[in-house]
Short mmCIF file of C-alpha atoms in Angstrom, two decimals:
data_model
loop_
_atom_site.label_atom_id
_atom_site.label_comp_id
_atom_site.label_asym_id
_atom_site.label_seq_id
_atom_site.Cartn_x
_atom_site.Cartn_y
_atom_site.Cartn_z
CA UNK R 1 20.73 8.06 -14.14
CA UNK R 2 18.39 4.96 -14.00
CA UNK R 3 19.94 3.26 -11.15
CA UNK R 4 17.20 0.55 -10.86
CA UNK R 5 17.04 -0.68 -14.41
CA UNK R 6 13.79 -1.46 -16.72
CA UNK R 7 12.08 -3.88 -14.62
CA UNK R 8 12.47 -2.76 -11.37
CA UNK R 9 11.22 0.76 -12.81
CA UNK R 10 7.95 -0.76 -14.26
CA UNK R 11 7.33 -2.43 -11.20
CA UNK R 12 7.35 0.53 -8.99
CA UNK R 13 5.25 2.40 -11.85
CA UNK R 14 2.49 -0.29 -11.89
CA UNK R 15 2.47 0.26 -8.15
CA UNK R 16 2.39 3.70 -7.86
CA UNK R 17 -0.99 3.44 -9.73
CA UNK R 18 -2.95 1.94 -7.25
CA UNK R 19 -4.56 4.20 -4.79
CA UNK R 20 -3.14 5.31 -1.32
CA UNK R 21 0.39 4.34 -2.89
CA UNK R 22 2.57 7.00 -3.16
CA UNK R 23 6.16 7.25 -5.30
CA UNK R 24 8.27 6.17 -2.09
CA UNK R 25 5.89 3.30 -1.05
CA UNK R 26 5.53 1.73 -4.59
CA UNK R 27 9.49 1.44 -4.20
CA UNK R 28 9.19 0.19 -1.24
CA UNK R 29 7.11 -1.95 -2.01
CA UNK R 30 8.66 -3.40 -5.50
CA UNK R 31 12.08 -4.19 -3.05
CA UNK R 32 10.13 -5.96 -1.06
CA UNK R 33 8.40 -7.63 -3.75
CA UNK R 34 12.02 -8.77 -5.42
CA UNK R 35 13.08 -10.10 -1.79
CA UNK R 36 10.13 -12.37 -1.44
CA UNK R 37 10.43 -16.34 -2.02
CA UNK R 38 9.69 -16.99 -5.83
CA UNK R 39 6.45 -19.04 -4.80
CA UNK R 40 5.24 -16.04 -3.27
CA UNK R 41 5.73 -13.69 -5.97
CA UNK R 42 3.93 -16.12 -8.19
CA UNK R 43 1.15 -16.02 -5.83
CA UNK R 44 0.36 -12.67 -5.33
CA UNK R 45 0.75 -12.14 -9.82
CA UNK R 46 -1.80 -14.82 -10.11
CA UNK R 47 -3.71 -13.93 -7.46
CA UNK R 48 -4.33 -10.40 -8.94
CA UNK R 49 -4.97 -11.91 -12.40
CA UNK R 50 -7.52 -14.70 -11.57
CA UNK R 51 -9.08 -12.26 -9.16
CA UNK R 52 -9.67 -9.93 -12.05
CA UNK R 53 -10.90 -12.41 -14.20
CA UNK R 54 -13.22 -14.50 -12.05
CA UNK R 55 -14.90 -11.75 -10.22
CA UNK R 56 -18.51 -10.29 -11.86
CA UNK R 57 -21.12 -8.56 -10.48
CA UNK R 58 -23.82 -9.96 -8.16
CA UNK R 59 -26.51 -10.53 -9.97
CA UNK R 60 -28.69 -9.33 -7.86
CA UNK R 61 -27.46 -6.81 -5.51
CA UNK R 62 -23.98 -5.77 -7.59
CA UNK R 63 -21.35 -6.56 -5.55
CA UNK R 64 -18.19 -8.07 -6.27
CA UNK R 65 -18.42 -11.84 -6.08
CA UNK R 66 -17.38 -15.22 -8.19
CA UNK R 67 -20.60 -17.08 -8.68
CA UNK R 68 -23.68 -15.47 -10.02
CA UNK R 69 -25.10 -14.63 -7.05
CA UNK R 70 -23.25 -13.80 -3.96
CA UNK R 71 -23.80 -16.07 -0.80
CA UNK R 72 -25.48 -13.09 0.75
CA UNK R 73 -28.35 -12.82 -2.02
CA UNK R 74 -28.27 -16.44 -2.58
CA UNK R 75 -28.83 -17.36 1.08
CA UNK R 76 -32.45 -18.27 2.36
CA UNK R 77 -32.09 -17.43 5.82
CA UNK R 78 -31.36 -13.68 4.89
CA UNK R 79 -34.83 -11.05 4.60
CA UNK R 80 -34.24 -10.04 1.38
CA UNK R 81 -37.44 -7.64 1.79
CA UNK R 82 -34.99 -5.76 3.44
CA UNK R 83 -32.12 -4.01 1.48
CA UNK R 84 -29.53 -1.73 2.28
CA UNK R 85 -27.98 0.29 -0.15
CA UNK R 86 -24.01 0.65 -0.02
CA UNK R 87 -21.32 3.11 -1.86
CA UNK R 88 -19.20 -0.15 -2.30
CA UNK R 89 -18.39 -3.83 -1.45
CA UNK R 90 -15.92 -2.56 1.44
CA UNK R 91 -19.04 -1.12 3.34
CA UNK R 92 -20.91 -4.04 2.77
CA UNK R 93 -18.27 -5.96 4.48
CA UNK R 94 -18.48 -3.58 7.39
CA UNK R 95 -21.59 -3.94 7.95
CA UNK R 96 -21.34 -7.83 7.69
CA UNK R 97 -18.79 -7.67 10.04
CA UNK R 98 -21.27 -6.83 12.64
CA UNK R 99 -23.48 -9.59 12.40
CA UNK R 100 -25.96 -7.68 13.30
CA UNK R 101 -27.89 -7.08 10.49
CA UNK R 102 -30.16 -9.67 8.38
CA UNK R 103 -31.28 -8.12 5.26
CA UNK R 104 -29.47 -8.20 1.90
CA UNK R 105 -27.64 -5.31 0.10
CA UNK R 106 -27.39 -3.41 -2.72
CA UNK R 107 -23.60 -2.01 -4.28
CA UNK R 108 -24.24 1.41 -6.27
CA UNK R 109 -19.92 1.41 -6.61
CA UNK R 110 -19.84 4.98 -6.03
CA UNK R 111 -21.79 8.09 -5.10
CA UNK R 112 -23.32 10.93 -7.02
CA UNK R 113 -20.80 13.46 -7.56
CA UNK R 114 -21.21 16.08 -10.14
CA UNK R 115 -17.70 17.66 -9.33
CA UNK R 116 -16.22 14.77 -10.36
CA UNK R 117 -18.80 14.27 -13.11
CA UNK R 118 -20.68 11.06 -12.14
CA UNK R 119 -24.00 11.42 -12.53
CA UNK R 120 -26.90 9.26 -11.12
CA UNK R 121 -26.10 6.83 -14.50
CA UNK R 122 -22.40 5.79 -13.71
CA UNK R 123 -24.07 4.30 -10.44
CA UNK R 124 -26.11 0.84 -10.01
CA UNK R 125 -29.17 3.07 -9.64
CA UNK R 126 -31.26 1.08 -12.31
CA UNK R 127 -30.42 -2.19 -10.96
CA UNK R 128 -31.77 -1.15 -7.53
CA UNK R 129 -35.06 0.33 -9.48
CA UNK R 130 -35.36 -2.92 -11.00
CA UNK R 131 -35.02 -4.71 -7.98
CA UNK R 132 -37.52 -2.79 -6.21
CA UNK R 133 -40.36 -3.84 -8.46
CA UNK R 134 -40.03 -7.20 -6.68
CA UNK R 135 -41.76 -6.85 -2.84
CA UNK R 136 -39.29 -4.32 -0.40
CA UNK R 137 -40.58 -4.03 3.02
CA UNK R 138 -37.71 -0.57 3.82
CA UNK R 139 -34.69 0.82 1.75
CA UNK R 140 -31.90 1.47 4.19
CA UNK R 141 -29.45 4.26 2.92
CA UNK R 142 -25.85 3.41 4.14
CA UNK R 143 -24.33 5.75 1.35
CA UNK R 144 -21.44 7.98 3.69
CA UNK R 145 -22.22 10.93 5.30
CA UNK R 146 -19.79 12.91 3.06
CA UNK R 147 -21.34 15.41 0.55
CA UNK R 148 -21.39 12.96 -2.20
CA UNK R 149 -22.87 10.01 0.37
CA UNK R 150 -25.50 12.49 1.39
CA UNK R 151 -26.63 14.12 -1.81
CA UNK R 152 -27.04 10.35 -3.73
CA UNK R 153 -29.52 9.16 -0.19
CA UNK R 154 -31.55 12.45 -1.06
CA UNK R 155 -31.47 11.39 -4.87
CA UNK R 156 -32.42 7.52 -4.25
CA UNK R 157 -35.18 8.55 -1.76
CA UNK R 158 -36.46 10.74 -4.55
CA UNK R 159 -36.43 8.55 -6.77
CA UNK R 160 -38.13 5.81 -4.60
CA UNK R 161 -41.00 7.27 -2.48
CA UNK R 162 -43.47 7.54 -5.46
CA UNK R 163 -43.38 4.02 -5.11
CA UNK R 164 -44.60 4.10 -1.40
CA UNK R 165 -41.53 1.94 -0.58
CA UNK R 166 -40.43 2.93 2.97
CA UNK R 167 -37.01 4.54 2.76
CA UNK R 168 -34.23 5.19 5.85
CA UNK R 169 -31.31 6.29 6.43
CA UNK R 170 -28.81 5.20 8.77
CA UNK R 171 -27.84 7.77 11.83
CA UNK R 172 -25.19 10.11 12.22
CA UNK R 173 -23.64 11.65 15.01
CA UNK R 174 -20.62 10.91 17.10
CA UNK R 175 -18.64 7.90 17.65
CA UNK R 176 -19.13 5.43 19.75
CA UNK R 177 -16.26 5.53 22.17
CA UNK R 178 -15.33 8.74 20.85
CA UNK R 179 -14.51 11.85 22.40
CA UNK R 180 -16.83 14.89 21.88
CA UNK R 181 -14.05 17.42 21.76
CA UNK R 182 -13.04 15.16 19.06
CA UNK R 183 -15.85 15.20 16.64
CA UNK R 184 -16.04 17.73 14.14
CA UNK R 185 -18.76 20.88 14.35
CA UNK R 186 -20.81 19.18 11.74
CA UNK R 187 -20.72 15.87 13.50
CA UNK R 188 -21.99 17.52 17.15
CA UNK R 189 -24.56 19.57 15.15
CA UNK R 190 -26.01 16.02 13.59
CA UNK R 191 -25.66 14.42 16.90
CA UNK R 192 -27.83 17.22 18.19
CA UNK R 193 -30.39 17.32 15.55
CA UNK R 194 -30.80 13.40 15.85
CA UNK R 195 -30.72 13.69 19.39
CA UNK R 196 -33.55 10.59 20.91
CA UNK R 197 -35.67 10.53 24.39
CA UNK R 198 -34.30 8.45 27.03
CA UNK G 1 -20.21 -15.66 6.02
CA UNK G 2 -17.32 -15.42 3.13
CA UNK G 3 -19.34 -12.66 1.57
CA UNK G 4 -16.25 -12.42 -0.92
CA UNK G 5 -15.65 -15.48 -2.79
CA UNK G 6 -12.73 -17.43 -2.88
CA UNK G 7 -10.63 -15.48 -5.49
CA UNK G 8 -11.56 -12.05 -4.03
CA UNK G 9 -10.44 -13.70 -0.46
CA UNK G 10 -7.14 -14.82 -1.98
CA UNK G 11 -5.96 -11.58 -3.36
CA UNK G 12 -6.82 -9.88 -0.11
CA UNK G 13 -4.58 -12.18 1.81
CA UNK G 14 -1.76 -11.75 -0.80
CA UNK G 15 -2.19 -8.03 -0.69
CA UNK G 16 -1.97 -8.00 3.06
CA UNK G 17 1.19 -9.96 3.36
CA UNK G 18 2.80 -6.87 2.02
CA UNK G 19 4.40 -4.65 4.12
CA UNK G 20 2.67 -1.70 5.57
CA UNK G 21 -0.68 -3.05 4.06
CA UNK G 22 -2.92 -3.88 6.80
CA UNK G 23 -6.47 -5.90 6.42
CA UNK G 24 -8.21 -3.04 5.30
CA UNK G 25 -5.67 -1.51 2.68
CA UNK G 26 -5.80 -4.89 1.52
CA UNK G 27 -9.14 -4.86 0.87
CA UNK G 28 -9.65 -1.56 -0.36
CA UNK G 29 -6.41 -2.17 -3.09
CA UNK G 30 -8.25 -5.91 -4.24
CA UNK G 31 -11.51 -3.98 -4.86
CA UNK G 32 -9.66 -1.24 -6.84
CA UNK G 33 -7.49 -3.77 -8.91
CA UNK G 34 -10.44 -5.94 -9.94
CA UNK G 35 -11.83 -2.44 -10.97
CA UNK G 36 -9.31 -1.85 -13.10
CA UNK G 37 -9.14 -2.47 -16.74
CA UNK G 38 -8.02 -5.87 -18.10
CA UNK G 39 -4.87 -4.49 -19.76
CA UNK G 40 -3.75 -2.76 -16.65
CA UNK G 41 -4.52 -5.87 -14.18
CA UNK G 42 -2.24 -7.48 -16.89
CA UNK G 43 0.46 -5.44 -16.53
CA UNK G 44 0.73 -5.23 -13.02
CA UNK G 45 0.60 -8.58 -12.42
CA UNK G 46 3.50 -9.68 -15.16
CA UNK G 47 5.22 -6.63 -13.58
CA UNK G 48 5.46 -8.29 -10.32
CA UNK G 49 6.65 -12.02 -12.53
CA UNK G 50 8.94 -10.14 -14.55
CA UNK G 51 10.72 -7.76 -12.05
CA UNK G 52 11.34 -11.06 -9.59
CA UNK G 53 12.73 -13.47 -12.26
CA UNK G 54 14.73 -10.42 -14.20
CA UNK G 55 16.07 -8.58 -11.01
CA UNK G 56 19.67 -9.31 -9.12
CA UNK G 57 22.34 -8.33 -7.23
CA UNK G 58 24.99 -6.30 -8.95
CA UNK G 59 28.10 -8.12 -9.34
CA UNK G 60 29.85 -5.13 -7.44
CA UNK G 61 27.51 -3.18 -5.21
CA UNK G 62 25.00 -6.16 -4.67
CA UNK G 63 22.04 -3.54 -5.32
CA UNK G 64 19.26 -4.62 -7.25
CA UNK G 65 19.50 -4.15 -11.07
CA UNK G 66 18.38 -6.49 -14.10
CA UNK G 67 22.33 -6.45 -15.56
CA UNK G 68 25.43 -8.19 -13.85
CA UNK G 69 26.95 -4.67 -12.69
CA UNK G 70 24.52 -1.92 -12.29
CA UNK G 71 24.65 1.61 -14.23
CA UNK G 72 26.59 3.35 -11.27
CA UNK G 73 29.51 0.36 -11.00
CA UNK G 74 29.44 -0.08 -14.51
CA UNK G 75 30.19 4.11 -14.94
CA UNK G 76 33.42 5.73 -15.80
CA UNK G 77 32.68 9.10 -14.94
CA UNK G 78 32.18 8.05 -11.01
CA UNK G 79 34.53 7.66 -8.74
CA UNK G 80 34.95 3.51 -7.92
CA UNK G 81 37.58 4.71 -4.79
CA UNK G 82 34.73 6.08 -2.69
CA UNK G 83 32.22 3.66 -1.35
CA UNK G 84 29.29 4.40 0.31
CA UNK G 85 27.78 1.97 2.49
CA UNK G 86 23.76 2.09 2.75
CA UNK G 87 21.38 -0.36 4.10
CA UNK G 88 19.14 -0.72 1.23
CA UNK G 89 18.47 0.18 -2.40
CA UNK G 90 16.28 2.55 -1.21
CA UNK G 91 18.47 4.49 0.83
CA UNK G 92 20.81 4.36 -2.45
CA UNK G 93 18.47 5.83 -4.22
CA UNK G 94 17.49 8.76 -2.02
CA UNK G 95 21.82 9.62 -2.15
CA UNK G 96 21.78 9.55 -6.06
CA UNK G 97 18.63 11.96 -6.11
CA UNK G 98 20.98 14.64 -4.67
CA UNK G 99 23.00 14.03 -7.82
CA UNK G 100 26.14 15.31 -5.95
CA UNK G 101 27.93 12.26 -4.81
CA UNK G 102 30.04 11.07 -6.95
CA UNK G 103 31.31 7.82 -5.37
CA UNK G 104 29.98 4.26 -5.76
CA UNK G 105 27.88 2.06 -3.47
CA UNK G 106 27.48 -0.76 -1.24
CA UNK G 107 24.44 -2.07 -0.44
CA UNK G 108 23.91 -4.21 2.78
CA UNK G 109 20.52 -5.25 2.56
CA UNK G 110 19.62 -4.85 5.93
CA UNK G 111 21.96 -4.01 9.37
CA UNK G 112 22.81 -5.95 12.22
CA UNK G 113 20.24 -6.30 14.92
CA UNK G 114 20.79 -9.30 17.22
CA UNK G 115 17.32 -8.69 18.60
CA UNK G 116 15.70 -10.19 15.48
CA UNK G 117 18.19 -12.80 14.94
CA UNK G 118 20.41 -10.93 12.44
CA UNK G 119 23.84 -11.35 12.28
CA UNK G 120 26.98 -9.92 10.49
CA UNK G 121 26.73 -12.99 8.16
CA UNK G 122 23.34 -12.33 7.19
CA UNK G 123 23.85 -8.64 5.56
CA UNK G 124 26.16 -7.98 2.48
CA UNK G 125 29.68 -7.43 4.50
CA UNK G 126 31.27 -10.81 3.35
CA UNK G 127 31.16 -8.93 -0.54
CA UNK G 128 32.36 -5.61 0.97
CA UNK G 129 35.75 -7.01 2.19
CA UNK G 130 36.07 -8.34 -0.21
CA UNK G 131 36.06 -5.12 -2.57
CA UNK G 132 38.17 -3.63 -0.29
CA UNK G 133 40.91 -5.73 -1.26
CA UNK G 134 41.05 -3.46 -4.46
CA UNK G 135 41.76 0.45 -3.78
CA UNK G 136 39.46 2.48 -1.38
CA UNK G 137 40.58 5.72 -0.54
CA UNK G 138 37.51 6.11 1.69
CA UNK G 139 34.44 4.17 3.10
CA UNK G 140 31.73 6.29 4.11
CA UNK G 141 29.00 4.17 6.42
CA UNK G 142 25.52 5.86 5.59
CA UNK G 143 23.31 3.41 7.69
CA UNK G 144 20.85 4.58 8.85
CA UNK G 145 20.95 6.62 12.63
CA UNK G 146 18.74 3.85 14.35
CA UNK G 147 20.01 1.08 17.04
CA UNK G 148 20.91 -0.95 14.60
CA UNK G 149 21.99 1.21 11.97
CA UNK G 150 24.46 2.58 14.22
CA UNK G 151 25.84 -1.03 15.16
CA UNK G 152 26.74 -1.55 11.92
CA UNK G 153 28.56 1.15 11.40
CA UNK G 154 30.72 0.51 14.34
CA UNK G 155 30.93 -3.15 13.25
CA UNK G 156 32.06 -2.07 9.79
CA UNK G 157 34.26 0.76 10.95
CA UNK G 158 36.26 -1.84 13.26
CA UNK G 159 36.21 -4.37 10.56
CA UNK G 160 37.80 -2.17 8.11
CA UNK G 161 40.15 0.10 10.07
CA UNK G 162 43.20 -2.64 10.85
CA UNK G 163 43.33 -2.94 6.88
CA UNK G 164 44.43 1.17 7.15
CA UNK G 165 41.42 2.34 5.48
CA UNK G 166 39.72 5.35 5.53
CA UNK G 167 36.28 5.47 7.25
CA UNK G 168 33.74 7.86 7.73
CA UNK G 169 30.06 7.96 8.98
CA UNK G 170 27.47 10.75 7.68
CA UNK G 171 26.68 13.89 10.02
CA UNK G 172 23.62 13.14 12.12
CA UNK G 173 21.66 16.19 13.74
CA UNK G 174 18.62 18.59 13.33
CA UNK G 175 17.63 17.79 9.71
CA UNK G 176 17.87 21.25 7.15
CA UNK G 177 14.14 23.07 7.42
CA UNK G 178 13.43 21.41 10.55
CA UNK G 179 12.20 23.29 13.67
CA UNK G 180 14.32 22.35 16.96
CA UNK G 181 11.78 22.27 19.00
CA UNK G 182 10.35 18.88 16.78
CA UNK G 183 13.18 17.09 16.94
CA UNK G 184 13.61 14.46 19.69
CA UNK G 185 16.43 14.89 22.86
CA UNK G 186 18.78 12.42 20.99
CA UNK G 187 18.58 13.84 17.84
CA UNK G 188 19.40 17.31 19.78
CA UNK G 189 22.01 15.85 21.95
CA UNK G 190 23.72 14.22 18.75
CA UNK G 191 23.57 17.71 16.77
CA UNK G 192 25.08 19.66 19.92
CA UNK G 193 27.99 16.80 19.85
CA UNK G 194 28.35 17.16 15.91
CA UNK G 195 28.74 21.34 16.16
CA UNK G 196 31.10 22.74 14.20
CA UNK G 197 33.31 25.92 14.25
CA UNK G 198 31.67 28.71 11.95
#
C-alpha cells in the first residue's frame, strides 16, 4: 500500500539519489523536510536551483565557482607558478583550510579509473596541459593515495616531465595523531619507504 | 578566503541544516548536485516545493499524506478498532512493511521529553482522545523503547485507561537474529522480565 502518497514518495526518491543517502535516510530526511518552516523549504529548493545554475568552471584552474575566475586564481597575492593538482573542489578546500599553502590549484573532477571506464579524457587533463605552457615553477600531485589517485599522479607526471616542468607529489604515510597499530599495512609500508633523516 | 562563491556557500549551509548532515556531507552533496544534470537539479528541487506545500496531516491518524485521510484510514479492509500509537511516520512505515498488522494508526509526531521542553500538548494526544471517543477495542503504544518513548507510553496508558479501554505496549527484548552477548544490560534485563512460558 502507498501509505505516504505521490509527493511525499517523489521526495524521498529524489533524495535517495544523491550519494551517501540511503532508502531510510532519504525518508528521513523528506519528514524532516515537510516539518520545516515554509521559508526554509523555499530556501534550501532555491538554493539547490540557483546553485546549479550560477556555478561554472574556473576558468583557469576548473573548479567550481560563480565568477569567471575563482578568487583563488584571480588573486595577486597567490604564486600561481605554483599549482597543485586536486581530484575535486572538496580537496581544494582542504587544503585551503590549512592556510598553509600559497600556490593556486588545478580541479581534474575525478581520477583515472579504467574499472569504472574513465579514461585520462573524462578528466581536466587538457586544461592543465594548456595551462602549463604558461611559466610553472613545480606541479604538486594531491590526487588520493587510492589506486585511482595514484595511477592518474603516475599518468600526469608522464605526461609532464618531457616538458622539464618539476613535478611532486605530496607524502604518504601515517596520520598525524594517529595510532600506528591503527594504520593499515600499506600505510606503515609507505611510511617506511618515505621514511626522512632527523 | 570564500574559495566557493556565494551560491555554492549558500547551498552548503542549507544542506547542512539538515539533520544528520554535517559540514562536510554538506559539502560533498552541493558539489554532487551542481554536478548533476539540469533536469535532475530540477526535479529535486520542485520535489522539496511540491512535497511541503502538497503534504498534511491526515484528518484521522495525523500522518503525513497529500489527501485529507490517508490510504490506511481511508481503507475498508483494515481494522479502524485497533490503533496503534507510533511516534513518527517513519516508525509507521517500518509496521506496515511487515504487512501483518491489520489495525490503523496514530501518529504522535514526537514523545514527551521534558528535558527538551516538550510537553504532552506539543505531540498529537489532544487528536487521539479525541478518536477514542468513537470505538477502540484496543490501543497498542508502539513508541519507541527510549526515555522518552517509554514516558509516553505511560502517559498515554494512564490517560486512556479511566475511559475502560484496552491498552497495550509492544514486547521489548533481544531483537530476532541478534547475538545476546551485543545487546546492552537493559535491553537483557527487559527481555529476562518479558519471558514467556514455552
Amino acid at each position: 500500500m502507498d501509505i505516504y502518497g505521490g509527493e511525499v514518495n517523489r521526495l524521498i526518491e529524489e533524495l535517495s539519489r544523491l550519494p551517501g543517502i540511503g532508502p531510510k535516510g532519504a525518508q528521513r530526511l523528506a519528514f524532516y523536510i515537510i516539518g520545516m518552516p515554509e521559508d526554509q523549504v523555499e530556501a534550501l529548493s532555491s538554493a539547490i536551483r540557483q546553485a546549479k545554475q550560477n556555478t561554472r568552471y574556473c576558468r583557469e584552474c576548473c573548479t567550481m565557482t560563480d565568477q569567471e575566475l575563482c578568487p583563488i586564481c584571480a588573486s595577486k597575492t597567490r604564486n600561481h607558478r605554483l599549482i597543485m593538482v586536486v581530484e575535486n573542489p572538496r580537496d581544494l578546500a582542504a587544503y585551503e583550510k590549512t592556510g598553509k599553502y600559497e600556490g593556486v590549484y588545478h580541479v581534474l573532477h575525478g581520477a583515472i579509473n579504467p574499472a569504472a571506464g574513465i579514461g585520462p579524457q573524462d578528466i581536466r587533463l587538457k586544461e592543465l596541459l594548456l595551462r602549463l605552457h604558461e611559466d610553472c615553477d613545480e606541479l604538486i600531485i594531491a590526487t588520493n593515495s587510492s589506486v585511482e589517485g595514484e595511477a592518474t599522479a603516475m599518468y600526469i607526471s608522464r605526461m609532464v616531465k618531457p616538458a622539464g616542468i618539476k613535478c611532486t607529489r605530496i607524502a604518504s604515510g601515517v596520520p598525524v595523531g594517529g595510532d600506528l597499530e591503527c594504520a593499515d599495512e600499506m600505510t606503515l609500508l609507505r611510511a617506511l619507504e618515505g621514511r626522512v633523516e632527523l
